[in-house]
Amino acid sequence: QVQLVESGGGLVQPGGSLRLSCAASGFTLDHYVIGWFRQAPGKEREGVSCISGNNNSTYYPDSVKGRFTISGDSARNTVYLQMHGLEPEDTAVYYCAAQWVRITTAQAMCEKEGEPDYWGQGTQVTVSS
């Protein structure tokens, strides 16, 4: 059974850090592009970090560049999103998603070109004092 399970969300003060995890089962991350997306109430879903499992290329939009880092652990079949310098504007539900590597790239996935094959259930990140 294919599954993506996010964890690590929570409440953090402005300027703080969090690390999100996306554990995959039922498929191998090496064959997929994995992306982290977020959606805040009343806003469109936004791709915030994506990584290609076959060559580890990454993509970040300007809104998070320099603050977020995506990485993968093949042994654990898990992708991480390390977030620093969190701002209230980063408050959202964060989802991880997977799309077959042969039909997309990290940049294309983050820019929402095409629909991912699999989605996780999401984890809430709230940045507030």
Short mmCIF file of C-alpha atoms in Angstrom, two decimals:
data_model
loop_
_atom_site.label_atom_id
_atom_site.label_comp_id
_atom_site.label_asym_id
_atom_site.label_seq_id
_atom_site.Cartn_x
_atom_site.Cartn_y
_atom_site.Cartn_z
CA GLN A 1 0.00 0.00 0.00
CA VAL A 2 1.40 3.36 -1.04
CA GLN A 3 1.46 5.88 1.75
CA LEU A 4 3.07 9.21 2.67
CA VAL A 5 2.95 10.19 6.32
CA GLU A 6 3.99 13.65 7.48
CA SER A 7 5.03 14.51 11.01
CA GLY A 8 6.82 17.24 12.92
CA GLY A 9 4.38 20.10 12.70
CA GLY A 10 3.44 22.25 15.65
CA LEU A 11 3.43 25.69 17.17
CA VAL A 12 6.61 27.74 16.99
CA GLN A 13 7.46 31.36 17.72
CA PRO A 14 8.53 33.73 14.96
CA GLY A 15 12.18 33.18 14.15
CA GLY A 16 12.02 29.59 15.32
CA SER A 17 12.73 26.33 13.54
CA LEU A 18 10.94 23.09 12.79
CA ARG A 19 11.80 19.91 10.94
CA LEU A 20 9.07 18.09 9.10
CA SER A 21 9.35 14.45 8.06
CA CYS A 22 7.65 12.63 5.20
CA ALA A 23 7.89 8.86 5.53
CA ALA A 24 7.10 6.89 2.40
CA SER A 25 5.94 3.29 2.18
CA GLY A 26 4.94 1.13 -0.74
CA PHE A 27 7.37 2.76 -3.16
CA THR A 28 11.01 3.84 -3.33
CA LEU A 29 11.83 7.53 -3.10
CA ASP A 30 14.70 7.14 -5.57
CA HIS A 31 12.14 6.83 -8.39
CA TYR A 32 10.12 9.89 -7.45
CA VAL A 33 10.28 13.62 -7.07
CA ILE A 34 9.12 14.53 -3.58
CA GLY A 35 7.66 17.92 -2.88
CA TRP A 36 6.54 19.83 0.16
CA PHE A 37 3.49 21.99 -0.40
CA ARG A 38 1.58 24.22 1.94
CA GLN A 39 -1.88 25.69 2.01
CA ALA A 40 -3.14 28.40 4.30
CA PRO A 41 -6.85 29.17 4.72
CA GLY A 42 -8.14 31.14 1.77
CA LYS A 43 -4.90 30.79 -0.19
CA GLU A 44 -3.78 28.63 -3.06
CA ARG A 45 -1.59 25.61 -2.48
CA GLU A 46 2.08 26.55 -2.84
CA GLY A 47 5.08 24.35 -3.55
CA VAL A 48 7.81 25.26 -1.05
CA SER A 49 10.56 22.68 -1.57
CA CYS A 50 11.05 19.81 -3.98
CA ILE A 51 13.75 17.19 -4.44
CA SER A 52 14.37 14.69 -7.19
CA GLY A 53 15.07 11.23 -5.84
CA ASN A 54 17.31 10.13 -8.71
CA ASN A 55 19.82 13.00 -8.67
CA ASN A 56 19.01 14.99 -5.48
CA SER A 57 18.40 18.19 -7.43
CA THR A 58 16.31 20.64 -5.43
CA TYR A 59 14.12 23.65 -6.04
CA TYR A 60 12.92 26.40 -3.74
CA PRO A 61 10.70 29.35 -4.54
CA ASP A 62 11.94 32.79 -3.52
CA SER A 63 9.52 32.88 -0.59
CA VAL A 64 11.51 30.25 1.32
CA LYS A 65 14.94 30.25 -0.34
CA GLY A 66 17.67 30.43 2.27
CA ARG A 67 15.30 29.45 5.08
CA PHE A 68 14.05 25.99 4.06
CA THR A 69 16.14 22.94 3.19
CA ILE A 70 14.80 19.69 1.77
CA SER A 71 16.77 16.47 2.05
CA GLY A 72 16.23 12.75 1.61
CA ASP A 73 17.32 9.65 3.49
CA SER A 74 17.16 6.64 1.19
CA ALA A 75 17.80 4.18 3.99
CA ARG A 76 14.75 5.44 5.87
CA ASN A 77 12.75 6.21 2.70
CA THR A 78 12.05 9.57 4.28
CA VAL A 79 12.27 13.17 3.12
CA TYR A 80 12.82 16.02 5.55
CA LEU A 81 12.01 19.70 5.43
CA GLN A 82 14.17 21.78 7.74
CA MET A 83 12.67 25.22 8.29
CA HIS A 84 14.50 28.13 9.92
CA GLY A 85 13.56 31.75 10.43
CA LEU A 86 9.87 30.93 10.47
CA GLU A 87 7.45 33.79 10.01
CA PRO A 88 3.73 34.08 10.70
CA GLU A 89 3.23 33.96 6.92
CA ASP A 90 4.58 30.40 6.96
CA THR A 91 1.54 29.24 8.93
CA ALA A 92 -0.25 26.58 6.90
CA VAL A 93 -0.96 22.89 6.57
CA TYR A 94 2.12 21.31 5.04
CA TYR A 95 1.75 18.31 2.75
CA CYS A 96 4.28 16.09 1.07
CA ALA A 97 3.61 14.63 -2.35
CA ALA A 98 5.31 12.28 -4.79
CA GLN A 99 5.40 12.21 -8.57
CA TRP A 100 7.21 9.70 -10.78
CA VAL A 101 10.64 11.08 -11.64
CA ARG A 102 10.39 10.30 -15.36
CA ILE A 103 7.57 12.78 -15.92
CA THR A 104 8.64 15.74 -13.80
CA THR A 105 11.50 17.66 -12.22
CA ALA A 106 11.91 19.30 -8.85
CA GLN A 107 11.19 22.75 -10.31
CA ALA A 108 8.21 21.57 -12.37
CA MET A 109 6.68 19.83 -9.40
CA CYS A 110 7.05 22.82 -7.09
CA GLU A 111 5.56 25.05 -9.78
CA LYS A 112 2.57 22.69 -9.89
CA GLU A 113 3.05 21.46 -13.43
CA GLY A 114 1.03 18.27 -13.34
CA GLU A 115 -0.67 16.46 -10.48
CA PRO A 116 1.36 14.36 -8.04
CA ASP A 117 0.65 10.66 -7.87
CA TYR A 118 0.47 10.51 -4.08
CA TRP A 119 -0.28 12.90 -1.23
CA GLY A 120 0.14 12.74 2.50
CA GLN A 121 -2.50 13.79 4.99
CA GLY A 122 -0.77 17.01 6.04
CA THR A 123 0.68 18.45 9.22
CA GLN A 124 -0.17 21.83 10.70
CA VAL A 125 2.55 24.44 11.19
CA THR A 126 1.60 27.51 13.18
CA VAL A 127 4.01 30.40 13.66
CA SER A 128 2.80 32.73 16.37
CA SER A 129 3.97 34.48 19.49
#
